[in-house]
Tab-separated table of C-alpha atoms and ligand atoms in Angstrom:
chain	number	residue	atom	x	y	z
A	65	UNK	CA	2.676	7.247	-29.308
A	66	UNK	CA	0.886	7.806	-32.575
A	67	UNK	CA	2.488	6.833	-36.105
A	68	UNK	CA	2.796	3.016	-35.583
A	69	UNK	CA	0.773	2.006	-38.363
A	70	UNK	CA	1.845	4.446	-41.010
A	71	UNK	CA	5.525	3.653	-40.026
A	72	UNK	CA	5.056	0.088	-41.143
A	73	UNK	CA	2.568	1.118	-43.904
A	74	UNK	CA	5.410	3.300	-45.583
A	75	UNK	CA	7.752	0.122	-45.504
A	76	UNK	CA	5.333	-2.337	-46.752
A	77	UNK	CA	4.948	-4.055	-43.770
A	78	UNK	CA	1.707	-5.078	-41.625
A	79	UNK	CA	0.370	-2.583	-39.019
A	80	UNK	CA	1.413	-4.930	-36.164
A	81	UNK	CA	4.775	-4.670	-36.952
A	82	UNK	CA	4.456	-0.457	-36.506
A	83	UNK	CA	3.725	-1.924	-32.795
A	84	UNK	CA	6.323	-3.899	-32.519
A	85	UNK	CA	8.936	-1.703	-33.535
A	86	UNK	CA	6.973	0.791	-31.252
A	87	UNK	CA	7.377	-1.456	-28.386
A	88	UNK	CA	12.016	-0.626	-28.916
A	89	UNK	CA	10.934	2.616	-29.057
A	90	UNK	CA	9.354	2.582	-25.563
A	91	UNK	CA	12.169	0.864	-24.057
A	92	UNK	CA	14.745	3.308	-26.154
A	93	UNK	CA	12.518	6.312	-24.148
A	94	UNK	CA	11.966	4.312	-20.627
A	95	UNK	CA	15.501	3.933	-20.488
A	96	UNK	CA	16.743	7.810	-21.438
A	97	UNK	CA	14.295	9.577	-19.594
A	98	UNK	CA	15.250	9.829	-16.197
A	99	UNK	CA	18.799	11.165	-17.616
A	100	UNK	CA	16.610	14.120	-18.758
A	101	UNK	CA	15.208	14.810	-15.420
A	102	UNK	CA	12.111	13.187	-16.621
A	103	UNK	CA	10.637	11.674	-13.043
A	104	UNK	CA	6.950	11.099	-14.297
A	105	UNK	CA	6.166	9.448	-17.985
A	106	UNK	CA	2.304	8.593	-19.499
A	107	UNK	CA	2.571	6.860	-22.256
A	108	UNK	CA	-0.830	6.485	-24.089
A	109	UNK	CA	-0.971	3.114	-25.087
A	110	UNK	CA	-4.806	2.098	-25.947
A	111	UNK	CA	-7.410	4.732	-25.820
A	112	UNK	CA	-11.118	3.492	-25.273
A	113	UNK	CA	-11.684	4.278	-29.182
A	114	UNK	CA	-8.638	2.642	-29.941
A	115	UNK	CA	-11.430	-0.689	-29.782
A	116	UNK	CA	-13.008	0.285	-33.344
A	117	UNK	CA	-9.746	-0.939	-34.717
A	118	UNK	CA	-9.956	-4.242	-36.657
A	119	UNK	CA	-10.121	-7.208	-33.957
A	120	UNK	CA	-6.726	-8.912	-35.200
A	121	UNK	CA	-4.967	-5.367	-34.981
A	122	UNK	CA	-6.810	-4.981	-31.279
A	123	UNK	CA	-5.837	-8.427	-30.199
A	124	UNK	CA	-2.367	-8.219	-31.966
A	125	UNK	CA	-1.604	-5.282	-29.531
A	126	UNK	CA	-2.839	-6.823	-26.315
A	127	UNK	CA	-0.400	-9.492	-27.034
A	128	UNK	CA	2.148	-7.144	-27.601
A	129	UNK	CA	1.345	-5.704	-24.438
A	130	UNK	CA	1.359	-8.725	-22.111
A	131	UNK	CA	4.256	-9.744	-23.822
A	132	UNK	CA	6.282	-6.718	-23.739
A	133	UNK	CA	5.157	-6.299	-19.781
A	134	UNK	CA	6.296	-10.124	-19.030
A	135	UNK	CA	9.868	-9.293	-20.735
A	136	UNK	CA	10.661	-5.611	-18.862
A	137	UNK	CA	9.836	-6.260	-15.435
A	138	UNK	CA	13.418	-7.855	-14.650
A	139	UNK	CA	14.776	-4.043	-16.254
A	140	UNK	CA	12.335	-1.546	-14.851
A	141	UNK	CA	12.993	-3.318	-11.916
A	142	UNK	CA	16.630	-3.067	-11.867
A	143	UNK	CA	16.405	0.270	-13.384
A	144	UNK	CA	14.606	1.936	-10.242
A	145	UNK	CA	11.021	2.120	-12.895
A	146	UNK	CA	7.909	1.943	-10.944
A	147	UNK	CA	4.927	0.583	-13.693
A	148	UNK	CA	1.603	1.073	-13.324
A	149	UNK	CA	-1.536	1.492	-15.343
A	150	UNK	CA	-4.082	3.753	-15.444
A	151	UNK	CA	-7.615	3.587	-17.213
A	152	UNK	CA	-10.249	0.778	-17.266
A	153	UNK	CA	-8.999	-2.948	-16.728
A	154	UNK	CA	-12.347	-4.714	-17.210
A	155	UNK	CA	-12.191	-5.106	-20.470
A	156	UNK	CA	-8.701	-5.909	-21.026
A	157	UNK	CA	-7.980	-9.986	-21.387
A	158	UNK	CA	-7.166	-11.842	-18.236
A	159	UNK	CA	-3.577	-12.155	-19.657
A	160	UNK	CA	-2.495	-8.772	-19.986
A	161	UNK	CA	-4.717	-8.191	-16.382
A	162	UNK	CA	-2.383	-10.417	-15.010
A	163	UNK	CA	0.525	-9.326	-16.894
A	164	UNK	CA	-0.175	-6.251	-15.128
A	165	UNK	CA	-0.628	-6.753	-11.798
A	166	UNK	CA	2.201	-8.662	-11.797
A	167	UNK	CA	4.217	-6.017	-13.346
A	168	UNK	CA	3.001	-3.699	-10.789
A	169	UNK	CA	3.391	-5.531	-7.852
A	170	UNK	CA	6.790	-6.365	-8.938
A	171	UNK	CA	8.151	-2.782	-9.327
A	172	UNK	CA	6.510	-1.034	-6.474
A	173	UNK	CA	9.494	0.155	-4.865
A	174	UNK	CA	10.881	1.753	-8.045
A	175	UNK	CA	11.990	5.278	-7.645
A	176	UNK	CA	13.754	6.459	-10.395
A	177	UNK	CA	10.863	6.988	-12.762
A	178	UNK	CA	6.952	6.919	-11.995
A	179	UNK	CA	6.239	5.530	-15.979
A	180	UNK	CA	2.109	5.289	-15.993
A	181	UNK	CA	0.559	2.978	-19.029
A	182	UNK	CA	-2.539	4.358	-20.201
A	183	UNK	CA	-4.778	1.348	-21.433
A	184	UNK	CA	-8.474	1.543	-21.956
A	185	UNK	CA	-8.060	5.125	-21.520
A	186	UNK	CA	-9.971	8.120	-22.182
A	187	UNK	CA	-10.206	11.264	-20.163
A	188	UNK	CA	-13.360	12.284	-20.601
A	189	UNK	CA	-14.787	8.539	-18.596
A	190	UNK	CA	-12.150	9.281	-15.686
A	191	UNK	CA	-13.246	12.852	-14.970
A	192	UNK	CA	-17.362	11.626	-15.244
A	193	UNK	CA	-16.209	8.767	-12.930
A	194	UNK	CA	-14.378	11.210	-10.696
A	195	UNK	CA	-17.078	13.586	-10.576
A	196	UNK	CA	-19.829	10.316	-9.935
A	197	UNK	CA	-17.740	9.610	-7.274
A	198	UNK	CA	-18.086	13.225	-5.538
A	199	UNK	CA	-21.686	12.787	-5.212
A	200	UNK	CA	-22.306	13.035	-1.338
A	201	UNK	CA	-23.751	9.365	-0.120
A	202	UNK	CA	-27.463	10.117	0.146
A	203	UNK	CA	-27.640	11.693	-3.205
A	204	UNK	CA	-27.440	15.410	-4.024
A	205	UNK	CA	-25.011	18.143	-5.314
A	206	UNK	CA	-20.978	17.395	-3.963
A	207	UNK	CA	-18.880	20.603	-2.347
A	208	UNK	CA	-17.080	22.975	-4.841
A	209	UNK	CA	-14.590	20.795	-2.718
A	210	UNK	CA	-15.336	17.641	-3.058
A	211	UNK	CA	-15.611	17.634	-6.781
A	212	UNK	CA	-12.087	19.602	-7.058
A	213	UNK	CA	-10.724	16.694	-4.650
A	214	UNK	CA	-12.358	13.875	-6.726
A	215	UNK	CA	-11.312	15.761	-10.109
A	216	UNK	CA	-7.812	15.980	-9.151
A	217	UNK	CA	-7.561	11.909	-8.507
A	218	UNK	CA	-9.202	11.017	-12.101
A	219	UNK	CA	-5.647	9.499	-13.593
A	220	UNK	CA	-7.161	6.556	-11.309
A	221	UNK	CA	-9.548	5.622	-9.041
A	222	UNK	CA	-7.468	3.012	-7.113
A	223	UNK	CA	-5.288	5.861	-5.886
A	224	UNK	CA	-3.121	6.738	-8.255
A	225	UNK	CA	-2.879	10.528	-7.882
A	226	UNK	CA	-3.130	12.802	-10.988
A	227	UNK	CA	-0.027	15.086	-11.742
A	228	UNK	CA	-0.221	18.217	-13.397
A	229	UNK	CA	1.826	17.475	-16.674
A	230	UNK	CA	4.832	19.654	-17.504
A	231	UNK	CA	5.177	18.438	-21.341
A	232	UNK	CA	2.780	16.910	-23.829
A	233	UNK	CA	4.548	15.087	-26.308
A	234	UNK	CA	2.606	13.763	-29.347
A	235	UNK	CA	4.307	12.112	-32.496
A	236	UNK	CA	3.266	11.072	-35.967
A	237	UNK	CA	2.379	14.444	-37.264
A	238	UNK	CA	-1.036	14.579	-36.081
A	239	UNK	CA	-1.904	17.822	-33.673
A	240	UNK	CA	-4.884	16.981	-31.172
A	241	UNK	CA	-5.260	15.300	-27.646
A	242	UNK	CA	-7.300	12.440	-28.822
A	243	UNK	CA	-8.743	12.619	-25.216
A	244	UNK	CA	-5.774	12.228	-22.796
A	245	UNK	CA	-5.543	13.466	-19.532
A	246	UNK	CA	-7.572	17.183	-20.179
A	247	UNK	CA	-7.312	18.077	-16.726
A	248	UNK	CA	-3.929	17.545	-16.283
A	249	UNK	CA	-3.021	19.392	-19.271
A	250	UNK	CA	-4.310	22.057	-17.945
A	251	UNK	CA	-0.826	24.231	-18.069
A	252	UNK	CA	1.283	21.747	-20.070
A	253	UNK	CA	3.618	22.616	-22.786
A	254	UNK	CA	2.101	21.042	-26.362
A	255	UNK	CA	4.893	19.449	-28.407
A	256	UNK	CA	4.043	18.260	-31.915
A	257	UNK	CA	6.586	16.208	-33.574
A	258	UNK	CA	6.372	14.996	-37.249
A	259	UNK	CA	8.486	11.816	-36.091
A	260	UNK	CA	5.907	8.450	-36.154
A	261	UNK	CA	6.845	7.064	-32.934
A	262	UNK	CA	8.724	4.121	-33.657
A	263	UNK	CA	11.475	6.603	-34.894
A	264	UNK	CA	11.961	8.067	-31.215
A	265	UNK	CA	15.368	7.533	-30.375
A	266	UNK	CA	17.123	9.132	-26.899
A	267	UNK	CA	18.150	12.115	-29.055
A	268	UNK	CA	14.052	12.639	-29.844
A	269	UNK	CA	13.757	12.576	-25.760
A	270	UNK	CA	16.750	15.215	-25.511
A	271	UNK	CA	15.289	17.680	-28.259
A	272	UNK	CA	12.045	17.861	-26.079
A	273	UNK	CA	13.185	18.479	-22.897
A	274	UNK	CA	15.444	21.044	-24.275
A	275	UNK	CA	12.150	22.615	-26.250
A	276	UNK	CA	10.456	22.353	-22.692
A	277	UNK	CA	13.325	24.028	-21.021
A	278	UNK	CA	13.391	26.824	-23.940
A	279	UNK	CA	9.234	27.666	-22.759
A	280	UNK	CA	8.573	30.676	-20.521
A	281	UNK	CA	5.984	29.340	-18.542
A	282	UNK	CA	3.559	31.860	-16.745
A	283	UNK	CA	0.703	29.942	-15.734
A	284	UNK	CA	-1.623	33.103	-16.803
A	285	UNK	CA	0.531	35.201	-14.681
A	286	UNK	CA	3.268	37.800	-16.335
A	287	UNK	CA	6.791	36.916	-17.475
A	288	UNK	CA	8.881	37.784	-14.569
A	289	UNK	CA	10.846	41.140	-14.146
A	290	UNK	CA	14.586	41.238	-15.084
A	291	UNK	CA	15.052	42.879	-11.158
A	292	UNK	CA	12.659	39.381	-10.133
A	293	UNK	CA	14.733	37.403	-11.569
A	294	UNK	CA	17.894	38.794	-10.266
A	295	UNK	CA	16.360	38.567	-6.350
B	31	FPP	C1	-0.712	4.593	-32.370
B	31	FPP	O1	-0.235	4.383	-33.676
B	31	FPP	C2	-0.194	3.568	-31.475
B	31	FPP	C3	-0.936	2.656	-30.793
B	31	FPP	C4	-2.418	2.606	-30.911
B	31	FPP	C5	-0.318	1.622	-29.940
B	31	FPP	C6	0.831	2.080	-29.080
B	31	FPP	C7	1.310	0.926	-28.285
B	31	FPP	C8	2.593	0.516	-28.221
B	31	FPP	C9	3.687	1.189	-28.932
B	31	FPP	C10	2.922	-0.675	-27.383
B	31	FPP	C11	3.490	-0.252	-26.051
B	31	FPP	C12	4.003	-1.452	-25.349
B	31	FPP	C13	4.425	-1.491	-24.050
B	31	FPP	C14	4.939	-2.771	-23.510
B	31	FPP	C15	4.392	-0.307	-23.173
B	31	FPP	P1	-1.293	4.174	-34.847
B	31	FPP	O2	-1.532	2.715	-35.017
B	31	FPP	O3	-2.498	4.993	-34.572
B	31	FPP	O4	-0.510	4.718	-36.064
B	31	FPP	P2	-1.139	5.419	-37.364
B	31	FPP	O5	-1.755	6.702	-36.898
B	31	FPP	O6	0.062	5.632	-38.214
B	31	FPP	O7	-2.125	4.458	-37.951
């Protein structure tokens, strides 16, 4: 969700408000996606170098966050939206930790979309926690097995299981991963869009999927034969 800042820089207004109208924008996409046969969404809210920013910008968006949790549960809840978060929680303040858990408790039966906040996040500390975790009890070098098992649960270590991602959507004109969810990634489709991200609207949601559906996707394979395709 990049672009928040330079959004509100371009109108004169504070960073924080870049967030804030980034917080519609989430809603705007939360709410179209499952109409686009979206069933899993990441949103990369706070990345673990996301801390060197300013301490009133940092704190400024963990309010936003609790804040903007506390207000959606009663509509990802009626909306079929399971929420929950993936990356370290430690260091996040008690408010949006509760904010949070309460947020995921209170949407566990959702269905209709599996929307996963990324907070504290960085890729590179799940997959060396996921591969810590691999080593065998008594010490020594894990399985080729046991490190593909604990490699393909980084997202989270509390369970949540990683999904191979279909499309990577980035906005705000830059063109890099910034560290999110490299193993997943491993096949995705890359979408850069020039679009900050408070000026995602459903029709930005649309135009992606359609880009994604436009993709021949071989997974290192070859493009199938006309006859193949036919069968
Ligand atoms: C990147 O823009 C955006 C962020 C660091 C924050 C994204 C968080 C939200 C939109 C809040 C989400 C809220 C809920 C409730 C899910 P930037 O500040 O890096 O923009 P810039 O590159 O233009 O400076």
């Amino acid at each position: 969700m990049d672009g928040n800042g330079r959004w509100a820089e371009a109108r004169g207004l504070p960073r924080t408000e870049g967030h804030r109208a980034g917080v519609e924008a989430v809603r705007r996409v939360v709410r179209a996606a499952p109409a686009y046969g979206v069933g899993t969404l990441t949103l990369y809210a706070f990345s673990q170098d996301n801390w060197q920013r300013p301490p009133a910008e940092v704190s400024a968006l963990m309010h936003l966050l609790s804040l903007g949790l506390r207000r959606e549960v009663p509509e990802l809840k009626a909306n079929g939206v399971r929420l929950r978060a993936i990356g370290r929680r430690d260091r996040l303040p008690g408010a949006l930790r509760a904010a949070l858990a309460r947020a995921e408790w209170e949407t566990r039966h959702g269905t209709a979309l599996d929307l996963r906040l990324a907070l504290d996040y960085s890729s590179r500390d799940a997959l060396t926690r996921a591969a810590a975790l691999a080593v065998p009890p008594g010490g020594g070098i894990p399985s080729r097995e046991a490190l593909s098992d604990a490699l393909g649960r980084v997202l989270h270590p509390d369970g949540i299981e990683a999904r191979p991602v279909d499309l990577f959507v980035r906005t705000g004109g830059e063109q890099r991963l910034s560290d999110f969810l490299l193993w997943e990634l491993a096949y995705a489709e890359l979408l850069f869009l020039d679009t900050p991200w408070p000026g995602v609207t459903e029709e930005t949601v649309r135009q992606s999927v359609a880009a994604f559906h436009s993709r021949q996707r071989r997974f290192g394979g070859l493009a199938p034969t006309p006859a193949a395709l036919a069968a």
